[in-house]
Amino acid sequence: MQAEINIGTFGHVDHGKTTLTKALTGKWTDTHSEELKRGISIRLGYADVSVYYCEKCNEYSNLEKCKCGKETEFRRRISFVDSPGHETLMTTAIAASSIIDGALFLIAASESCPQPQTAEHLMILNAIGIKNIIIIQTKIDLVSKSRAIEHKNEIENFIKGSVAENAPIIPVLATHGINIESIFEVIEEKIPTPKRDVLAAPRFYVSRSFDVNKPGTEIAKLHGGVFGGSLIQGMLKIGDEVELRPGLQKNTFLEPIKFKIVSLHSEADKLEQAHPGGLIAIGTLLDPSITKSDMFVGAVIGHPGKLPPVVDVINVKYVLLERKDIENLPFRQTESIVINAHTATGIGVIANLAKGIATIKLKRPICIDKGSKIALSRRIGHRWRLCGCGTIS
Ligand code: ZN
């Protein structure tokens, strides 16, 4: 069983996202902290859940058997994509916005609304144009009933005129699983599975690549290299001949890697074929030494000759973000810029600026479609700070 849709979780880092994801899926998405600890580059975490419906109670849940005792009816599988409040992860979230079909936006009742980070997240949701937003008012147990109502009014004022205007606001007590069924109900009502073009040329964004073999494995028992990531359009099947771009560095050029798909996995199951939704792993017969250690993060896999162009100069129609914590001045020519697009990260220099379009010369080429959303970061002090977002034109 593979997830049909991806729902991003946004909001302040302390507003209870991990607890909510646990209440929704029964799992912790704490892979981030582990990955951060291991010093690996930051990427999105996923947790899948199946949604069921009980006719007798007219209620949605993640239970195969309702608490009333009746067998429930399977509706669909959902993947929650965790994009925590950390700035670098927000950058990743913007870059990955093409894989997100809807968003849960968490706002804790224990603080007045908006907190600076909450305002920044709404600005980002606005800038990348994520629709299908559901606001989750968390931590209602920490305030009185009248304060919770007052806080709801603060939220309504805050979202006026934004992409989240008219979004439903659902109060929950995630630690005790209270009102979680309302979230499932609103997700089922407000975030339908988009019509996917299964005939489109497949696009698979690589967010991980690894060697699954334990050290010392006999040669005959070695597994080929594995790619993890997200399919955003089309279908992939076992046996498909595909290619990966930009590819392997050969002297002065990058050579696409051609291979056959020998296995497909979703979070929970082996698949014969994969459609967009959730995180997917592709098994290959490639030498695992070339796929180890996330060597191919940011690459794209698809049918040979059908992939986006590999480019080292991009034109970006951009907007600068209004940030309260940093002075975000207009871009300058020759300024260094870090871009994040789908799962790829690139460093480059602004070669030209004209009419809201920045021409950026990248150090290393990336494989990218026109129209892709990108996040822009600039150096402020000693750090790269998220400063804008845009679209490849
Ligand atoms: Zn029931």
mmCIF file of C-alpha atoms and ligand atoms in Angstrom:
data_model
loop_
_atom_site.group_PDB
_atom_site.id
_atom_site.type_symbol
_atom_site.label_atom_id
_atom_site.label_comp_id
_atom_site.label_asym_id
_atom_site.label_seq_id
_atom_site.Cartn_x
_atom_site.Cartn_y
_atom_site.Cartn_z
ATOM 1 C CA MET A 1 0.000 0.000 0.000
ATOM 2 C CA GLN A 2 1.398 3.341 -1.051
ATOM 3 C CA ALA A 3 0.422 6.816 0.148
ATOM 4 C CA GLU A 4 -1.729 8.843 -2.275
ATOM 5 C CA ILE A 5 -0.999 12.326 -0.988
ATOM 6 C CA ASN A 6 1.677 14.207 0.920
ATOM 7 C CA ILE A 7 0.661 16.633 3.641
ATOM 8 C CA GLY A 8 3.324 18.958 5.028
ATOM 9 C CA THR A 9 3.377 19.961 8.696
ATOM 10 C CA PHE A 10 4.370 23.551 9.385
ATOM 11 C CA GLY A 11 4.635 25.736 12.457
ATOM 12 C CA HIS A 12 6.869 26.869 15.270
ATOM 13 C CA VAL A 13 9.409 24.275 16.360
ATOM 14 C CA ASP A 14 7.959 24.163 19.900
ATOM 15 C CA HIS A 15 4.315 24.014 18.909
ATOM 16 C CA GLY A 16 3.965 20.256 19.183
ATOM 17 C CA LYS A 17 4.545 18.864 15.680
ATOM 18 C CA THR A 18 6.242 15.678 16.779
ATOM 19 C CA THR A 19 3.467 14.949 19.287
ATOM 20 C CA LEU A 20 0.783 15.631 16.679
ATOM 21 C CA THR A 21 2.472 13.435 14.067
ATOM 22 C CA LYS A 22 2.676 10.687 16.689
ATOM 23 C CA ALA A 23 -1.041 11.074 17.478
ATOM 24 C CA LEU A 24 -1.928 10.975 13.767
ATOM 25 C CA THR A 25 0.315 8.120 12.692
ATOM 26 C CA GLY A 26 1.392 6.341 15.837
ATOM 27 C CA LYS A 27 5.007 7.118 14.886
ATOM 28 C CA TRP A 28 7.657 9.622 15.827
ATOM 29 C CA THR A 29 9.292 11.497 12.987
ATOM 30 C CA ASP A 30 12.439 12.153 14.917
ATOM 31 C CA THR A 31 14.750 11.092 12.116
ATOM 32 C CA HIS A 32 15.739 14.746 11.738
ATOM 33 C CA SER A 33 17.475 14.985 15.056
ATOM 34 C CA GLU A 34 19.232 11.672 14.392
ATOM 35 C CA GLU A 35 20.365 12.866 11.004
ATOM 36 C CA LEU A 36 21.431 16.203 12.398
ATOM 37 C CA LYS A 37 23.424 14.400 15.069
ATOM 38 C CA ARG A 38 25.130 12.262 12.463
ATOM 39 C CA GLY A 39 25.980 15.429 10.577
ATOM 40 C CA ILE A 40 24.258 14.278 7.409
ATOM 41 C CA SER A 41 22.647 16.876 5.220
ATOM 42 C CA ILE A 42 19.125 17.781 6.236
ATOM 43 C CA ARG A 43 16.136 16.324 4.509
ATOM 44 C CA LEU A 44 12.452 15.827 4.962
ATOM 45 C CA GLY A 45 11.032 13.149 7.227
ATOM 46 C CA TYR A 46 7.984 11.120 6.312
ATOM 47 C CA ALA A 47 5.406 9.161 8.297
ATOM 48 C CA ASP A 48 2.615 7.285 6.541
ATOM 49 C CA VAL A 49 -0.822 6.453 7.917
ATOM 50 C CA SER A 50 -3.978 4.791 6.597
ATOM 51 C CA VAL A 51 -7.266 6.625 7.173
ATOM 52 C CA TYR A 52 -10.362 4.552 8.049
ATOM 53 C CA TYR A 53 -14.044 5.457 8.399
ATOM 54 C CA CYS A 54 -16.640 4.070 10.821
ATOM 55 C CA GLU A 55 -20.137 4.292 9.404
ATOM 56 C CA LYS A 56 -21.810 3.727 12.760
ATOM 57 C CA CYS A 57 -19.951 6.564 14.523
ATOM 58 C CA ASN A 58 -19.626 8.705 11.359
ATOM 59 C CA GLU A 59 -15.997 9.169 12.395
ATOM 60 C CA TYR A 60 -12.543 8.951 10.782
ATOM 61 C CA SER A 61 -9.491 7.456 12.482
ATOM 62 C CA ASN A 62 -6.310 5.474 11.891
ATOM 63 C CA LEU A 63 -7.977 2.344 13.353
ATOM 64 C CA GLU A 64 -8.862 -0.815 11.408
ATOM 65 C CA LYS A 65 -11.383 -1.562 14.138
ATOM 66 C CA CYS A 66 -13.313 1.401 15.551
ATOM 67 C CA LYS A 67 -13.426 2.032 19.292
ATOM 68 C CA CYS A 68 -17.171 1.129 19.068
ATOM 69 C CA GLY A 69 -16.081 -2.375 18.032
ATOM 70 C CA LYS A 70 -17.176 -2.171 14.384
ATOM 71 C CA GLU A 71 -14.821 -2.921 11.468
ATOM 72 C CA THR A 72 -13.905 0.331 9.729
ATOM 73 C CA GLU A 73 -13.692 1.049 6.027
ATOM 74 C CA PHE A 74 -10.299 1.868 4.466
ATOM 75 C CA ARG A 75 -10.304 5.282 2.786
ATOM 76 C CA ARG A 76 -6.746 6.104 1.705
ATOM 77 C CA ARG A 77 -3.132 6.261 2.769
ATOM 78 C CA ILE A 78 -1.561 9.626 3.601
ATOM 79 C CA SER A 79 2.069 10.618 3.998
ATOM 80 C CA PHE A 80 2.881 13.369 6.488
ATOM 81 C CA VAL A 81 5.995 15.246 5.453
ATOM 82 C CA ASP A 82 7.545 16.864 8.467
ATOM 83 C CA SER A 83 9.183 20.211 7.818
ATOM 84 C CA PRO A 84 10.243 21.472 11.227
ATOM 85 C CA GLY A 85 10.680 25.088 12.166
ATOM 86 C CA HIS A 86 14.424 25.118 11.797
ATOM 87 C CA GLU A 87 15.441 27.617 9.127
ATOM 88 C CA THR A 88 17.424 25.182 6.997
ATOM 89 C CA LEU A 89 14.532 22.760 7.065
ATOM 90 C CA MET A 90 12.143 25.525 5.980
ATOM 91 C CA THR A 91 14.446 26.057 3.023
ATOM 92 C CA THR A 92 14.113 22.347 2.257
ATOM 93 C CA ALA A 93 10.345 22.655 2.580
ATOM 94 C CA ILE A 94 10.173 25.461 0.007
ATOM 95 C CA ALA A 95 12.331 23.487 -2.382
ATOM 96 C CA ALA A 96 10.139 20.420 -1.865
ATOM 97 C CA SER A 97 6.826 22.309 -2.149
ATOM 98 C CA SER A 98 6.169 20.548 -5.455
ATOM 99 C CA ILE A 99 5.613 17.291 -3.558
ATOM 100 C CA ILE A 100 3.202 18.779 -0.978
ATOM 101 C CA ASP A 101 -0.567 18.559 -1.647
ATOM 102 C CA GLY A 102 -1.725 20.275 1.534
ATOM 103 C CA ALA A 103 -0.491 21.543 4.880
ATOM 104 C CA LEU A 104 -1.208 21.274 8.581
ATOM 105 C CA PHE A 105 -0.183 24.554 10.177
ATOM 106 C CA LEU A 106 0.308 24.258 13.927
ATOM 107 C CA ILE A 107 -0.239 27.188 16.277
ATOM 108 C CA ALA A 108 0.039 26.635 20.036
ATOM 109 C CA ALA A 109 -2.642 28.186 22.265
ATOM 110 C CA SER A 110 -0.092 28.559 25.059
ATOM 111 C CA GLU A 111 1.403 31.678 23.423
ATOM 112 C CA SER A 112 -0.206 34.724 21.836
ATOM 113 C CA CYS A 113 -0.542 34.566 18.050
ATOM 114 C CA PRO A 114 1.459 35.238 15.958
ATOM 115 C CA GLN A 115 4.880 34.344 17.339
ATOM 116 C CA PRO A 116 7.693 35.511 14.996
ATOM 117 C CA GLN A 117 8.377 32.018 13.650
ATOM 118 C CA THR A 118 4.647 31.422 13.076
ATOM 119 C CA ALA A 119 4.479 34.655 11.050
ATOM 120 C CA GLU A 120 7.489 33.581 9.028
ATOM 121 C CA HIS A 121 5.925 30.220 8.227
ATOM 122 C CA LEU A 122 2.707 31.846 7.041
ATOM 123 C CA MET A 123 4.768 34.166 4.857
ATOM 124 C CA ILE A 124 6.478 31.117 3.344
ATOM 125 C CA LEU A 125 3.178 29.273 2.787
ATOM 126 C CA ASN A 126 1.969 32.456 1.050
ATOM 127 C CA ALA A 127 5.089 32.840 -1.054
ATOM 128 C CA ILE A 128 5.086 29.244 -2.281
ATOM 129 C CA GLY A 129 1.308 29.280 -2.688
ATOM 130 C CA ILE A 130 0.431 26.134 -0.762
ATOM 131 C CA LYS A 131 -3.332 25.681 -0.784
ATOM 132 C CA ASN A 132 -5.429 23.264 1.270
ATOM 133 C CA ILE A 133 -4.216 24.536 4.635
ATOM 134 C CA ILE A 134 -5.684 23.257 7.897
ATOM 135 C CA ILE A 135 -4.795 25.120 11.092
ATOM 136 C CA ILE A 136 -4.276 23.018 14.197
ATOM 137 C CA GLN A 137 -4.593 24.863 17.484
ATOM 138 C CA THR A 138 -2.401 22.822 19.819
ATOM 139 C CA LYS A 139 -1.751 22.763 23.568
ATOM 140 C CA ILE A 140 -5.270 23.888 24.492
ATOM 141 C CA ASP A 141 -4.885 22.143 27.851
ATOM 142 C CA LEU A 142 -2.399 24.791 28.958
ATOM 143 C CA VAL A 143 -4.938 27.648 28.811
ATOM 144 C CA SER A 144 -8.457 28.378 30.049
ATOM 145 C CA LYS A 145 -11.462 27.947 27.779
ATOM 146 C CA SER A 146 -11.925 31.716 27.384
ATOM 147 C CA ARG A 147 -8.243 32.181 26.512
ATOM 148 C CA ALA A 148 -8.472 29.364 23.920
ATOM 149 C CA ILE A 149 -11.394 31.187 22.271
ATOM 150 C CA GLU A 150 -9.506 34.499 22.396
ATOM 151 C CA HIS A 151 -6.492 32.748 20.835
ATOM 152 C CA LYS A 152 -8.714 31.412 18.035
ATOM 153 C CA ASN A 153 -9.753 35.029 17.324
ATOM 154 C CA GLU A 154 -6.069 36.023 17.197
ATOM 155 C CA ILE A 155 -5.474 33.272 14.622
ATOM 156 C CA GLU A 156 -8.417 34.480 12.513
ATOM 157 C CA ASN A 157 -7.036 38.020 12.465
ATOM 158 C CA PHE A 158 -3.556 36.760 11.685
ATOM 159 C CA ILE A 159 -4.576 34.704 8.623
ATOM 160 C CA LYS A 160 -6.846 37.397 7.138
ATOM 161 C CA GLY A 161 -5.800 38.195 3.573
ATOM 162 C CA SER A 162 -3.343 35.279 3.424
ATOM 163 C CA VAL A 163 -3.358 31.971 1.588
ATOM 164 C CA ALA A 164 -4.704 30.456 4.840
ATOM 165 C CA GLU A 165 -7.743 32.772 5.048
ATOM 166 C CA ASN A 166 -10.880 30.685 5.712
ATOM 167 C CA ALA A 167 -8.747 27.654 6.651
ATOM 168 C CA PRO A 168 -10.513 25.488 9.230
ATOM 169 C CA ILE A 169 -9.113 25.839 12.773
ATOM 170 C CA ILE A 170 -9.143 22.615 14.771
ATOM 171 C CA PRO A 171 -8.334 22.649 18.499
ATOM 172 C CA VAL A 172 -6.564 19.477 19.636
ATOM 173 C CA LEU A 173 -4.916 17.951 22.650
ATOM 174 C CA ALA A 174 -2.395 15.761 20.847
ATOM 175 C CA THR A 175 -0.774 14.275 23.940
ATOM 176 C CA HIS A 176 -4.130 12.676 24.850
ATOM 177 C CA GLY A 177 -5.276 12.077 21.271
ATOM 178 C CA ILE A 178 -8.252 14.402 21.798
ATOM 179 C CA ASN A 179 -10.036 15.659 18.650
ATOM 180 C CA ILE A 180 -7.547 13.930 16.333
ATOM 181 C CA GLU A 181 -10.537 12.363 14.489
ATOM 182 C CA SER A 182 -11.619 15.896 13.466
ATOM 183 C CA ILE A 183 -8.252 16.385 11.733
ATOM 184 C CA PHE A 184 -8.801 13.201 9.717
ATOM 185 C CA GLU A 185 -12.339 14.327 8.878
ATOM 186 C CA VAL A 186 -11.200 17.743 7.632
ATOM 187 C CA ILE A 187 -8.290 16.205 5.690
ATOM 188 C CA GLU A 188 -10.756 13.870 3.947
ATOM 189 C CA GLU A 189 -13.052 16.818 3.162
ATOM 190 C CA LYS A 190 -10.547 19.531 2.282
ATOM 191 C CA ILE A 191 -7.521 17.768 0.776
ATOM 192 C CA PRO A 192 -8.656 15.486 -2.026
ATOM 193 C CA THR A 193 -6.123 13.312 -3.832
ATOM 194 C CA PRO A 194 -5.141 15.407 -6.864
ATOM 195 C CA LYS A 195 -5.646 13.942 -10.290
ATOM 196 C CA ARG A 196 -2.239 12.526 -11.214
ATOM 197 C CA ASP A 197 -1.148 12.288 -14.786
ATOM 198 C CA VAL A 198 -0.005 8.653 -14.809
ATOM 199 C CA LEU A 199 1.001 8.919 -18.454
ATOM 200 C CA ALA A 200 3.382 11.840 -17.830
ATOM 201 C CA ALA A 201 7.110 11.124 -18.021
ATOM 202 C CA PRO A 202 8.118 10.043 -14.498
ATOM 203 C CA ARG A 203 10.126 12.442 -12.327
ATOM 204 C CA PHE A 204 11.760 10.982 -9.246
ATOM 205 C CA TYR A 205 13.655 13.381 -6.971
ATOM 206 C CA VAL A 206 16.439 11.636 -5.085
ATOM 207 C CA SER A 207 16.593 12.628 -1.406
ATOM 208 C CA ARG A 208 18.805 9.730 -0.299
ATOM 209 C CA SER A 209 21.165 7.250 -1.860
ATOM 210 C CA PHE A 210 22.828 4.414 -0.035
ATOM 211 C CA ASP A 211 24.566 1.090 0.225
ATOM 212 C CA VAL A 212 22.317 -1.282 2.232
ATOM 213 C CA ASN A 213 24.953 -4.005 2.636
ATOM 214 C CA LYS A 214 26.516 -4.712 6.002
ATOM 215 C CA PRO A 215 30.314 -4.635 6.014
ATOM 216 C CA GLY A 216 31.798 -8.042 5.200
ATOM 217 C CA THR A 217 28.840 -9.292 3.095
ATOM 218 C CA GLU A 218 29.854 -11.983 0.561
ATOM 219 C CA ILE A 219 29.982 -10.719 -3.001
ATOM 220 C CA ALA A 220 27.258 -13.143 -4.160
ATOM 221 C CA LYS A 221 24.866 -11.778 -1.512
ATOM 222 C CA LEU A 222 25.485 -8.065 -2.148
ATOM 223 C CA HIS A 223 22.499 -5.849 -2.913
ATOM 224 C CA GLY A 224 22.810 -3.174 -5.569
ATOM 225 C CA GLY A 225 22.721 0.543 -4.810
ATOM 226 C CA VAL A 226 19.451 2.061 -3.513
ATOM 227 C CA PHE A 227 17.870 5.471 -4.173
ATOM 228 C CA GLY A 228 15.226 6.983 -1.874
ATOM 229 C CA GLY A 229 13.020 9.909 -2.797
ATOM 230 C CA SER A 230 9.714 11.127 -4.167
ATOM 231 C CA LEU A 231 7.950 10.522 -7.436
ATOM 232 C CA ILE A 232 6.145 13.723 -8.371
ATOM 233 C CA GLN A 233 4.560 12.623 -11.635
ATOM 234 C CA GLY A 234 4.094 9.542 -13.815
ATOM 235 C CA MET A 235 4.598 5.922 -12.793
ATOM 236 C CA LEU A 236 7.673 3.734 -12.287
ATOM 237 C CA LYS A 237 7.582 -0.075 -12.579
ATOM 238 C CA ILE A 238 9.954 -2.903 -11.779
ATOM 239 C CA GLY A 239 11.913 -3.628 -14.961
ATOM 240 C CA ASP A 240 11.823 -0.001 -16.205
ATOM 241 C CA GLU A 241 15.030 1.123 -17.887
ATOM 242 C CA VAL A 242 15.756 4.560 -16.444
ATOM 243 C CA GLU A 243 18.482 7.144 -16.201
ATOM 244 C CA LEU A 244 19.740 9.434 -13.470
ATOM 245 C CA ARG A 245 20.976 12.951 -14.138
ATOM 246 C CA PRO A 246 23.155 15.008 -13.769
ATOM 247 C CA GLY A 247 25.096 11.749 -13.227
ATOM 248 C CA LEU A 248 28.674 10.752 -12.521
ATOM 249 C CA GLN A 249 31.604 13.089 -12.991
ATOM 250 C CA LYS A 250 33.782 11.810 -15.870
ATOM 251 C CA ASN A 251 36.785 14.087 -16.335
ATOM 252 C CA THR A 252 35.201 17.390 -17.323
ATOM 253 C CA PHE A 253 31.640 16.265 -17.980
ATOM 254 C CA LEU A 254 28.771 14.590 -16.164
ATOM 255 C CA GLU A 255 27.628 11.284 -17.575
ATOM 256 C CA PRO A 256 24.008 10.192 -16.947
ATOM 257 C CA ILE A 257 23.761 6.816 -15.173
ATOM 258 C CA LYS A 258 21.547 4.261 -16.940
ATOM 259 C CA PHE A 259 20.094 1.360 -14.967
ATOM 260 C CA LYS A 260 17.144 -1.011 -14.567
ATOM 261 C CA ILE A 261 14.739 -0.822 -11.617
ATOM 262 C CA VAL A 262 14.899 -4.209 -9.838
ATOM 263 C CA SER A 263 12.715 -3.425 -6.803
ATOM 264 C CA LEU A 264 10.395 -0.736 -5.424
ATOM 265 C CA HIS A 265 9.396 -0.119 -1.812
ATOM 266 C CA SER A 266 7.039 2.273 -0.051
ATOM 267 C CA GLU A 267 7.433 2.901 3.670
ATOM 268 C CA ALA A 268 5.578 -0.306 4.522
ATOM 269 C CA ASP A 269 5.475 -2.517 1.441
ATOM 270 C CA LYS A 270 7.164 -3.920 -1.630
ATOM 271 C CA LEU A 271 5.587 -2.443 -4.753
ATOM 272 C CA GLU A 272 5.271 -3.689 -8.326
ATOM 273 C CA GLN A 273 4.787 -0.136 -9.519
ATOM 274 C CA ALA A 274 4.894 3.257 -7.861
ATOM 275 C CA HIS A 275 2.693 6.335 -8.279
ATOM 276 C CA PRO A 276 3.262 9.777 -6.706
ATOM 277 C CA GLY A 277 2.850 9.940 -2.907
ATOM 278 C CA GLY A 278 5.060 9.261 0.087
ATOM 279 C CA LEU A 279 8.657 8.209 0.134
ATOM 280 C CA ILE A 280 9.804 5.489 -2.265
ATOM 281 C CA ALA A 281 12.989 3.431 -2.482
ATOM 282 C CA ILE A 282 14.301 2.172 -5.828
ATOM 283 C CA GLY A 283 16.501 -0.934 -5.872
ATOM 284 C CA THR A 284 19.111 -1.298 -8.639
ATOM 285 C CA LEU A 285 21.990 -3.555 -9.684
ATOM 286 C CA LEU A 286 24.402 -0.607 -9.616
ATOM 287 C CA ASP A 287 27.667 -0.929 -7.731
ATOM 288 C CA PRO A 288 26.615 0.120 -4.189
ATOM 289 C CA SER A 289 29.924 1.886 -3.694
ATOM 290 C CA ILE A 290 28.807 4.641 -6.068
ATOM 291 C CA THR A 291 25.420 5.201 -4.355
ATOM 292 C CA LYS A 292 26.707 5.152 -0.766
ATOM 293 C CA SER A 293 26.654 8.126 1.619
ATOM 294 C CA ASP A 294 23.951 10.111 -0.175
ATOM 295 C CA MET A 295 26.198 10.742 -3.163
ATOM 296 C CA PHE A 296 23.204 11.391 -5.439
ATOM 297 C CA VAL A 297 20.972 13.614 -3.310
ATOM 298 C CA GLY A 298 19.483 16.193 -5.667
ATOM 299 C CA ALA A 299 19.609 13.986 -8.759
ATOM 300 C CA VAL A 300 16.532 13.188 -10.859
ATOM 301 C CA ILE A 301 15.516 9.745 -12.171
ATOM 302 C CA GLY A 302 13.194 9.175 -15.138
ATOM 303 C CA HIS A 303 12.962 7.546 -18.529
ATOM 304 C CA PRO A 304 16.023 8.094 -20.775
ATOM 305 C CA GLY A 305 15.752 11.257 -22.839
ATOM 306 C CA LYS A 306 12.694 12.465 -20.887
ATOM 307 C CA LEU A 307 14.432 14.168 -17.982
ATOM 308 C CA PRO A 308 14.650 17.950 -17.422
ATOM 309 C CA PRO A 309 17.735 19.705 -18.809
ATOM 310 C CA VAL A 310 20.995 19.758 -16.866
ATOM 311 C CA VAL A 311 21.965 23.425 -16.526
ATOM 312 C CA ASP A 312 24.553 25.562 -14.784
ATOM 313 C CA VAL A 313 22.899 28.915 -15.457
ATOM 314 C CA ILE A 314 19.356 29.513 -14.217
ATOM 315 C CA ASN A 315 16.978 32.471 -14.447
ATOM 316 C CA VAL A 316 14.903 32.904 -11.316
ATOM 317 C CA LYS A 317 11.814 35.089 -10.978
ATOM 318 C CA TYR A 318 12.111 35.849 -7.283
ATOM 319 C CA VAL A 319 10.589 37.609 -4.301
ATOM 320 C CA LEU A 320 12.569 38.631 -1.254
ATOM 321 C CA LEU A 321 11.065 37.525 2.048
ATOM 322 C CA GLU A 322 10.231 40.146 4.632
ATOM 323 C CA ARG A 323 12.208 39.055 7.630
ATOM 324 C CA LYS A 324 11.991 40.724 11.013
ATOM 325 C CA ASP A 325 15.175 39.183 12.374
ATOM 326 C CA ILE A 326 17.570 40.079 9.566
ATOM 327 C CA GLU A 327 18.066 43.001 7.223
ATOM 328 C CA ASN A 328 17.111 41.568 3.856
ATOM 329 C CA LEU A 329 18.422 44.133 1.353
ATOM 330 C CA PRO A 330 17.939 43.869 -2.415
ATOM 331 C CA PHE A 331 20.242 41.410 -4.213
ATOM 332 C CA ARG A 332 23.546 42.664 -5.608
ATOM 333 C CA GLN A 333 25.302 41.536 -8.735
ATOM 334 C CA THR A 334 28.182 39.076 -7.976
ATOM 335 C CA GLU A 335 26.552 38.202 -4.629
ATOM 336 C CA SER A 336 26.955 34.532 -3.622
ATOM 337 C CA ILE A 337 23.669 32.619 -3.354
ATOM 338 C CA VAL A 338 22.673 29.143 -2.228
ATOM 339 C CA ILE A 339 19.697 27.688 -4.038
ATOM 340 C CA ASN A 340 17.508 24.773 -3.045
ATOM 341 C CA ALA A 341 15.358 23.232 -5.738
ATOM 342 C CA HIS A 342 13.458 19.965 -5.207
ATOM 343 C CA THR A 343 16.062 17.900 -3.318
ATOM 344 C CA ALA A 344 19.067 19.646 -4.894
ATOM 345 C CA THR A 345 21.286 22.260 -3.283
ATOM 346 C CA GLY A 346 23.583 24.467 -5.320
ATOM 347 C CA ILE A 347 25.911 27.356 -4.736
ATOM 348 C CA GLY A 348 26.226 30.112 -7.278
ATOM 349 C CA VAL A 349 26.788 33.760 -8.024
ATOM 350 C CA ILE A 350 24.282 36.344 -9.247
ATOM 351 C CA ALA A 351 25.469 37.129 -12.768
ATOM 352 C CA ASN A 352 22.683 39.531 -13.675
ATOM 353 C CA LEU A 353 19.621 41.247 -12.209
ATOM 354 C CA ALA A 354 16.777 42.628 -14.288
ATOM 355 C CA LYS A 355 13.043 43.147 -13.752
ATOM 356 C CA GLY A 356 12.714 40.802 -10.776
ATOM 357 C CA ILE A 357 14.718 38.063 -12.474
ATOM 358 C CA ALA A 358 18.095 36.957 -11.173
ATOM 359 C CA THR A 359 20.457 35.076 -13.467
ATOM 360 C CA ILE A 360 22.485 32.730 -11.309
ATOM 361 C CA LYS A 361 25.645 30.972 -12.452
ATOM 362 C CA LEU A 362 25.965 27.707 -10.504
ATOM 363 C CA LYS A 363 29.223 26.036 -9.516
ATOM 364 C CA ARG A 364 27.834 22.598 -10.355
ATOM 365 C CA PRO A 365 25.036 21.898 -12.826
ATOM 366 C CA ILE A 366 21.623 20.682 -11.669
ATOM 367 C CA CYS A 367 18.815 18.825 -13.422
ATOM 368 C CA ILE A 368 15.725 21.012 -13.243
ATOM 369 C CA ASP A 369 12.474 21.847 -15.025
ATOM 370 C CA LYS A 370 11.351 25.343 -15.890
ATOM 371 C CA GLY A 371 8.626 26.389 -13.465
ATOM 372 C CA SER A 372 10.276 24.641 -10.494
ATOM 373 C CA LYS A 373 10.043 26.408 -7.122
ATOM 374 C CA ILE A 374 13.313 27.327 -5.481
ATOM 375 C CA ALA A 375 14.471 28.746 -2.155
ATOM 376 C CA LEU A 376 17.244 31.345 -2.048
ATOM 377 C CA SER A 377 19.660 31.868 0.830
ATOM 378 C CA ARG A 378 22.304 34.558 1.217
ATOM 379 C CA ARG A 379 25.253 34.927 3.508
ATOM 380 C CA ILE A 380 24.539 37.185 6.462
ATOM 381 C CA GLY A 381 27.342 37.277 8.994
ATOM 382 C CA HIS A 382 28.758 33.769 9.023
ATOM 383 C CA ARG A 383 25.545 31.966 8.095
ATOM 384 C CA TRP A 384 23.432 31.237 5.069
ATOM 385 C CA ARG A 385 19.997 32.701 5.744
ATOM 386 C CA LEU A 386 16.774 32.007 3.881
ATOM 387 C CA CYS A 387 16.070 35.293 2.072
ATOM 388 C CA GLY A 388 13.744 34.613 -0.832
ATOM 389 C CA CYS A 389 11.955 32.192 -3.050
ATOM 390 C CA GLY A 390 11.199 32.030 -6.717
ATOM 391 C CA THR A 391 10.442 30.081 -9.849
ATOM 392 C CA ILE A 392 12.830 28.971 -12.604
ATOM 393 C CA SER A 393 11.843 30.891 -15.745
HETATM 394 ZN ZN ZN B 1 -17.419 3.294 15.383
#
